[in-house]
Coordinates of C-alpha atoms in Angstrom, one line a residue:
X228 CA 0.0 0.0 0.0
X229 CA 1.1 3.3 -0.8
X230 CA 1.0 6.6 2.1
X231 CA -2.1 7.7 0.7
X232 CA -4.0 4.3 0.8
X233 CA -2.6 3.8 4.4
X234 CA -4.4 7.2 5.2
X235 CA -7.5 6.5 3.1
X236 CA -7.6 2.9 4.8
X237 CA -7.6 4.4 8.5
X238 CA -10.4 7.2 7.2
X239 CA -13.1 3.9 6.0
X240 CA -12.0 2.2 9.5
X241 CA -12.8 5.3 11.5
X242 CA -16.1 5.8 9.4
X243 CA -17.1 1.8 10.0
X244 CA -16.8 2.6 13.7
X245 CA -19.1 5.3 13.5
X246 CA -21.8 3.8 11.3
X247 CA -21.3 1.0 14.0
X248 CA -22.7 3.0 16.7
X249 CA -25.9 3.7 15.4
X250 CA -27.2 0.1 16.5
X251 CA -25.8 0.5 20.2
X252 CA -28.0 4.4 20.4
X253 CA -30.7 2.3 22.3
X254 CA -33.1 3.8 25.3
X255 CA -29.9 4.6 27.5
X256 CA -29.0 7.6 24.8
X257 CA -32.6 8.7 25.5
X258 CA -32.4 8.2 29.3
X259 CA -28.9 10.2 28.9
X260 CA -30.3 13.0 27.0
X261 CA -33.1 13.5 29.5
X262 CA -30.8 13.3 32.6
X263 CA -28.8 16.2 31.0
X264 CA -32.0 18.2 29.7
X265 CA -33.6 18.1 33.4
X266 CA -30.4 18.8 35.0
X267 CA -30.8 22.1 37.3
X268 CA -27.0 22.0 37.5
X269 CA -23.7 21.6 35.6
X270 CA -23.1 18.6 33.0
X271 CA -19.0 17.5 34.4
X272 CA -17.6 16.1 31.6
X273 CA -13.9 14.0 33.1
X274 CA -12.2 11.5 31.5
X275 CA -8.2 10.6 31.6
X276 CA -5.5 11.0 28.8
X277 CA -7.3 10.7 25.3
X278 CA -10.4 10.5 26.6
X279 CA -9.5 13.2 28.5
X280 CA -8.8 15.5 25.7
X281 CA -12.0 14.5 24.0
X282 CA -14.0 15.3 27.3
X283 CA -12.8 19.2 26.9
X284 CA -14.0 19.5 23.7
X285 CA -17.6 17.6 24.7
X286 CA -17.7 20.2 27.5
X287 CA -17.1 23.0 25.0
X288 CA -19.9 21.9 22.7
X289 CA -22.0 21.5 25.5
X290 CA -21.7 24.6 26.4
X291 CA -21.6 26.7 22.9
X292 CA -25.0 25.0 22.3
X293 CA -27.2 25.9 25.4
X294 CA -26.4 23.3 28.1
X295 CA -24.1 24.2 31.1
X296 CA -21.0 22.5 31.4
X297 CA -17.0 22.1 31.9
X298 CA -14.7 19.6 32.2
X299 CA -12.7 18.5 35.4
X300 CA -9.6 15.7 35.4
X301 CA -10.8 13.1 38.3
X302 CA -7.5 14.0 39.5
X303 CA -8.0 17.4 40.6
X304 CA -10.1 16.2 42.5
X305 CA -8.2 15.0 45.3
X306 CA -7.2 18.8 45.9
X307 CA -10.0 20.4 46.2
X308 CA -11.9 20.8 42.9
X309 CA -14.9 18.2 44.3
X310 CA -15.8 21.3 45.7
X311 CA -17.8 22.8 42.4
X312 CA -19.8 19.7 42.2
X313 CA -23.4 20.0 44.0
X314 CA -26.0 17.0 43.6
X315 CA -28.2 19.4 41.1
X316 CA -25.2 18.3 38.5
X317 CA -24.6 15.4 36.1
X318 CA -21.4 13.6 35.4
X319 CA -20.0 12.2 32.3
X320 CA -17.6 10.2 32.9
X321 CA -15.3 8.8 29.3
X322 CA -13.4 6.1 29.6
X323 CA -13.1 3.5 26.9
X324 CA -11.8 0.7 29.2
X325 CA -14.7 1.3 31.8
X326 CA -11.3 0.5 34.3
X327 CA -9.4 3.7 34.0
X328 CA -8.0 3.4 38.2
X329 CA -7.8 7.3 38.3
X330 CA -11.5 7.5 37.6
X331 CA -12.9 4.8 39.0
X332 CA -11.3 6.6 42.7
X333 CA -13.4 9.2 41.3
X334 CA -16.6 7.7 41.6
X335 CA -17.3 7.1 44.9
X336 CA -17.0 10.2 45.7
X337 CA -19.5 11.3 43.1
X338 CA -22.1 8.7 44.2
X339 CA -21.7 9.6 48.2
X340 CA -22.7 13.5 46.6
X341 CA -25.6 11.6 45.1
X342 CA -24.8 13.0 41.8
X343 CA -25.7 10.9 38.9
X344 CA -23.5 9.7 36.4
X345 CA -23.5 8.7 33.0
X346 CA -21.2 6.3 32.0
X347 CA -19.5 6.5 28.1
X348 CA -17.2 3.2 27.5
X349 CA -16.4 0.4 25.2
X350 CA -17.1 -2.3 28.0
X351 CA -20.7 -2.6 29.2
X352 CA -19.7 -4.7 31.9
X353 CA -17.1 -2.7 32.9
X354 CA -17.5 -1.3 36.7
X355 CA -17.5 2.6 35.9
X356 CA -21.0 1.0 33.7
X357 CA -21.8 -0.5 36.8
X358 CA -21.9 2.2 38.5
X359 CA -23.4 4.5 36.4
X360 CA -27.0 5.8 36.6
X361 CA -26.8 5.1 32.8
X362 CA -24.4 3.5 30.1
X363 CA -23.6 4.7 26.2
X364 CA -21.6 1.7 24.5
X365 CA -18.8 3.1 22.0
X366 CA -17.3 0.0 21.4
X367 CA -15.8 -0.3 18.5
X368 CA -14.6 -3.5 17.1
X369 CA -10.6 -2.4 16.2
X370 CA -8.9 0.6 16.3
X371 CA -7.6 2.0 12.6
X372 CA -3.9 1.8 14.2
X373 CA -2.3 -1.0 12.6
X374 CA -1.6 -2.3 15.6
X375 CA -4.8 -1.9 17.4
X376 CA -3.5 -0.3 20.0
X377 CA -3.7 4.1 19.6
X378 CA -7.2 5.2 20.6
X379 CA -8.1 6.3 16.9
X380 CA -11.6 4.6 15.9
X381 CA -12.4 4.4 19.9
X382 CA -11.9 8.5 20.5
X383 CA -13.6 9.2 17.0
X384 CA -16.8 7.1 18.5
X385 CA -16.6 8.9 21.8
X386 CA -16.3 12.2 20.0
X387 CA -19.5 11.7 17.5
X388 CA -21.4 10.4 20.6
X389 CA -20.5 13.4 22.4
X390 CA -22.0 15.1 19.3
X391 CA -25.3 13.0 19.1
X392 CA -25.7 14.1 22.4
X393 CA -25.4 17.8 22.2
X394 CA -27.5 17.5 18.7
X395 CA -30.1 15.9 20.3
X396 CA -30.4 18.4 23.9
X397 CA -30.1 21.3 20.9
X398 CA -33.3 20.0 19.7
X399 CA -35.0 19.0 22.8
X400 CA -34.4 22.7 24.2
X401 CA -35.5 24.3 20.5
X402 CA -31.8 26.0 20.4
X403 CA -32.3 28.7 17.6
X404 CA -29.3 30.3 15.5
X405 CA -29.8 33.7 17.7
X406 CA -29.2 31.4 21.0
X407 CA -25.9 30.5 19.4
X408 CA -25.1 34.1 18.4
X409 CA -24.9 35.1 22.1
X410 CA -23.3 32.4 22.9
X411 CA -20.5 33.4 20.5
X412 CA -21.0 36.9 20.2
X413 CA -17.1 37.6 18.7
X414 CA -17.6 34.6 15.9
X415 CA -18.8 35.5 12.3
X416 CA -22.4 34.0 12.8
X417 CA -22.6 35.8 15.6
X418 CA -22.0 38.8 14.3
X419 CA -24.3 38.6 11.5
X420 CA -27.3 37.5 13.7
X421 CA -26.9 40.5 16.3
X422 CA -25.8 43.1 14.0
X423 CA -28.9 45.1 13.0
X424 CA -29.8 47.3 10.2
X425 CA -28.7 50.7 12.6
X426 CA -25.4 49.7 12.8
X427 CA -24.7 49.2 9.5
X428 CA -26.9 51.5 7.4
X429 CA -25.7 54.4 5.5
X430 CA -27.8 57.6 6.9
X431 CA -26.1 60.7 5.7
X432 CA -25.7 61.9 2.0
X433 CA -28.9 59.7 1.1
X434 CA -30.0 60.4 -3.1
X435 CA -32.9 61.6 -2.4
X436 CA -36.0 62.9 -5.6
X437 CA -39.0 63.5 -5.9
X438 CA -41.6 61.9 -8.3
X439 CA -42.0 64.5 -10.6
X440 CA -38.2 65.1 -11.4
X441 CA -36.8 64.5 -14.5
X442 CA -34.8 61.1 -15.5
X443 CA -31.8 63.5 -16.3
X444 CA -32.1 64.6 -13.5
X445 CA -32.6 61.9 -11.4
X446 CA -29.3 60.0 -12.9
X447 CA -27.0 62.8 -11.5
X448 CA -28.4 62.5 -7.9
X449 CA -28.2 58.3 -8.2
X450 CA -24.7 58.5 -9.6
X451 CA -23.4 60.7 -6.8
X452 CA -25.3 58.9 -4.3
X453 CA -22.9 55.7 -5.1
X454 CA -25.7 53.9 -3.9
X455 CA -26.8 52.6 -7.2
X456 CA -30.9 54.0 -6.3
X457 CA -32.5 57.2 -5.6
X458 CA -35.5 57.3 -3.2
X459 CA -38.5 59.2 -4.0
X460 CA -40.0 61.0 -1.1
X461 CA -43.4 63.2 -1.2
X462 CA -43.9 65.6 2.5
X463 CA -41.0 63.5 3.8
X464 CA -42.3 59.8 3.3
X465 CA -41.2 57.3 1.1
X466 CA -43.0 57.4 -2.2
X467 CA -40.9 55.3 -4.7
X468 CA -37.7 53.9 -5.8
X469 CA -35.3 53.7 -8.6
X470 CA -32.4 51.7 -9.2
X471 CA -29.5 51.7 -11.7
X472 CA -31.5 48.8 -13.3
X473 CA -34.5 50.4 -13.8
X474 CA -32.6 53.5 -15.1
X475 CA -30.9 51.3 -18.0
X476 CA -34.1 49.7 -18.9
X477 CA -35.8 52.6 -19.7
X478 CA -33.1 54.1 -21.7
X479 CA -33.3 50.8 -23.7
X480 CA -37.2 50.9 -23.7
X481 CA -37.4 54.8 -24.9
X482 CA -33.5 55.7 -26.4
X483 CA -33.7 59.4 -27.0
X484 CA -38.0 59.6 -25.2
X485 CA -35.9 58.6 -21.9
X486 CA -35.0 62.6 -21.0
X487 CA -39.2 63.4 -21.4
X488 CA -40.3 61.2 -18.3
X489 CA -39.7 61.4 -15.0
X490 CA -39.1 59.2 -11.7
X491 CA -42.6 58.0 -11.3
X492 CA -42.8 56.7 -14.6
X493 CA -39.9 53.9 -13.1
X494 CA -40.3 53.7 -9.5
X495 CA -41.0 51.0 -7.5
X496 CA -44.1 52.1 -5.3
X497 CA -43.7 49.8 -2.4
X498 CA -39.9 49.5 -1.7
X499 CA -38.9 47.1 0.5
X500 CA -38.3 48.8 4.2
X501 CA -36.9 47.5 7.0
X502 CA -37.0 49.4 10.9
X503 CA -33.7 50.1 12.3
X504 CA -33.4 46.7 14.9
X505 CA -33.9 44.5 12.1
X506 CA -31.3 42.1 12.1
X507 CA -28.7 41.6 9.1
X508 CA -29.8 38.1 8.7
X509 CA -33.2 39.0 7.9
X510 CA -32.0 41.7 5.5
X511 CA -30.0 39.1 3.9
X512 CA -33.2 36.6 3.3
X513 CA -35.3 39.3 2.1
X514 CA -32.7 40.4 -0.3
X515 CA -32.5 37.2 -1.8
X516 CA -36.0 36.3 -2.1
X517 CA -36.7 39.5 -3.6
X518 CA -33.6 39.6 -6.0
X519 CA -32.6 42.9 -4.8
X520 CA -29.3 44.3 -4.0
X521 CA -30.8 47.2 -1.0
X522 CA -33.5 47.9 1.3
X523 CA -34.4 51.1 2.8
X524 CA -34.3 51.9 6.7
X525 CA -37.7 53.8 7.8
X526 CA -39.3 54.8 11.2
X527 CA -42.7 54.4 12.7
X528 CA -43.8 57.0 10.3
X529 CA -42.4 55.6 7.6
X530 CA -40.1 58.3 6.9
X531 CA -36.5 57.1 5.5
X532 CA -33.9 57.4 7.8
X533 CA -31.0 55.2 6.2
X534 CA -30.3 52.6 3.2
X535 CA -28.3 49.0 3.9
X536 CA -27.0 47.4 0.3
X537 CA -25.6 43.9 0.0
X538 CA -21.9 45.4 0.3
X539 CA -23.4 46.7 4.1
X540 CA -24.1 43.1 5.2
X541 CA -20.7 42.1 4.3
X542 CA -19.2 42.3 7.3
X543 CA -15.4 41.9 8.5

């Protein structure tokens, strides 16, 4: 085998693992899931070495996606960090032996606290599944080291289970993409779903006509607006709009006729407006539904009071 079919070998062993789990998600990832949903507490994610490391990032997802929880080593423990744990928590406790000694000291400590724990191992009869309130199998039949013997197919298992489990409590709780933006406020997705039409709108310098001007006219004001429309207001509301489009379609429609009409002959009567708290996302879905490139910022009395384009929503 060549370098490449080595790694394309250990990629199909890792993905057999993981199709292999979906017959071991029995009532116990239910049971799991509603331990975790109903918990008034923390969810402790611990684990040693490996599974260790995958804990963290179990913890992390956890958290990012609306359900409380860190990660502890069991052996901090024995100096002092027992302490954060009350009995309104939940433990997960990884360990694809079920034996890991360091962990299993662990326990007894966490069942004299009367906290539940659910148990994630490769050996059901194992005593940390024992002692567990409830047990998710990620056995996997070999590891995709050659030698069976680096946790490879074993911590990709535990690491999609921890994933099946945070998919499924983001459901249960009806986690919404706005939940997620606060809960990762300096991300891109974050930005996008708490930025709002206000603090990206252009408000000053706005091309501004009236119906009744001409189309030469009108042209000038678009072009140094750099906006690519003119808005079209009558006693301070918004009567119309015209855009760059609409300009080069009636020069093609009436050639040398075009300089004889005026902005009401092209405007689009009911513009699409948007208040000022309206979130770019929502700008961004009414843009595309509507094939347009802007939308225009009004108040309570419909008066304009700023324009966001598709070059607004792009944000750094």
């Amino acid at each position: 085998m060549t370098t490449r079919e080595y790694g394309i070998q250990a990629i199909r062993d890792e993905a057999e693992a993981l199709l292999d789990l979906i017959p071991k998600m029995d009532d116990q990832f239910e049971k799991a899931v509603d331990m975790m949903l109903t918990c008034k507490g923390k969810v402790i994610v611990t684990g040693v070495g490996k599974s260790g490391h995958i804990g963290a990032k179990i913890a992390a997802t956890f958290s990012s996606t609306g359900t409380p929880s860190f990660f502890i080593n069991p052996l901090d423990v024995y100096h002092g960090d027992l302490g954060v744990m009350t009995s309104d928590d939940v433990v997960l406790a990884i360990s694809n032996s079920g034996l890991t000694d360091e962990l299993l000291r662990f326990i007894p400590m966490v069942l004299h606290q009367q906290i539940p724990i659910i148990a994630m191992t490769g050996n059901p009869t194992s005593l940390l599944a024992k002692y567990s309130t409830c047990h998710l199998n990620i056995s996997v039949e070999r590891e995709a080291c050659p030698l069976n013997l680096a946790p490879t197919s074993s911590t990709t298992a535990t690491l999609a289970m921890g994933d099946a489990l945070a998919i499924a409590l983001m459901q249960k709780r009806q986690f919404q993409p706005q939940d997620f933006a606060h809960l990762h406020p300096g991300g891109e997705l974050g930005k996008r779903l708490l930025t709002t039409a206000a603090d990206v709108m252009r408000s000053t310098d706005l091309p501004l006509l009236t119906p009744e001007m001409h189309l030469g006219e009108a042209i000038m004001l678009v072009s140094e607006g750099k906006l690519g429309l003119g808005v079209a207001e009558v006693d301070g509301r918004i009567a119309g709009l015209i855009t760059d489009g609409d300009i080069r379609r009636a020069i093609e429609r009436w050639k040398a006729a075009f300089f004889d009409h005026t902005v009401s002959d092209i405007m689009t009567r009911q513009p699409k407006c948007v208040k000022s708290h309206t979130k770019i996302t929502e700008i961004q879905s009414i843009m595309q539904q509507h094939k347009i490139h802007s939308v225009l910022v009004v108040n309570d009395d419909n008066q304009l009071i700023g324009v966001v384009d598709h070059y607004s929503c792009m944000l750094p």
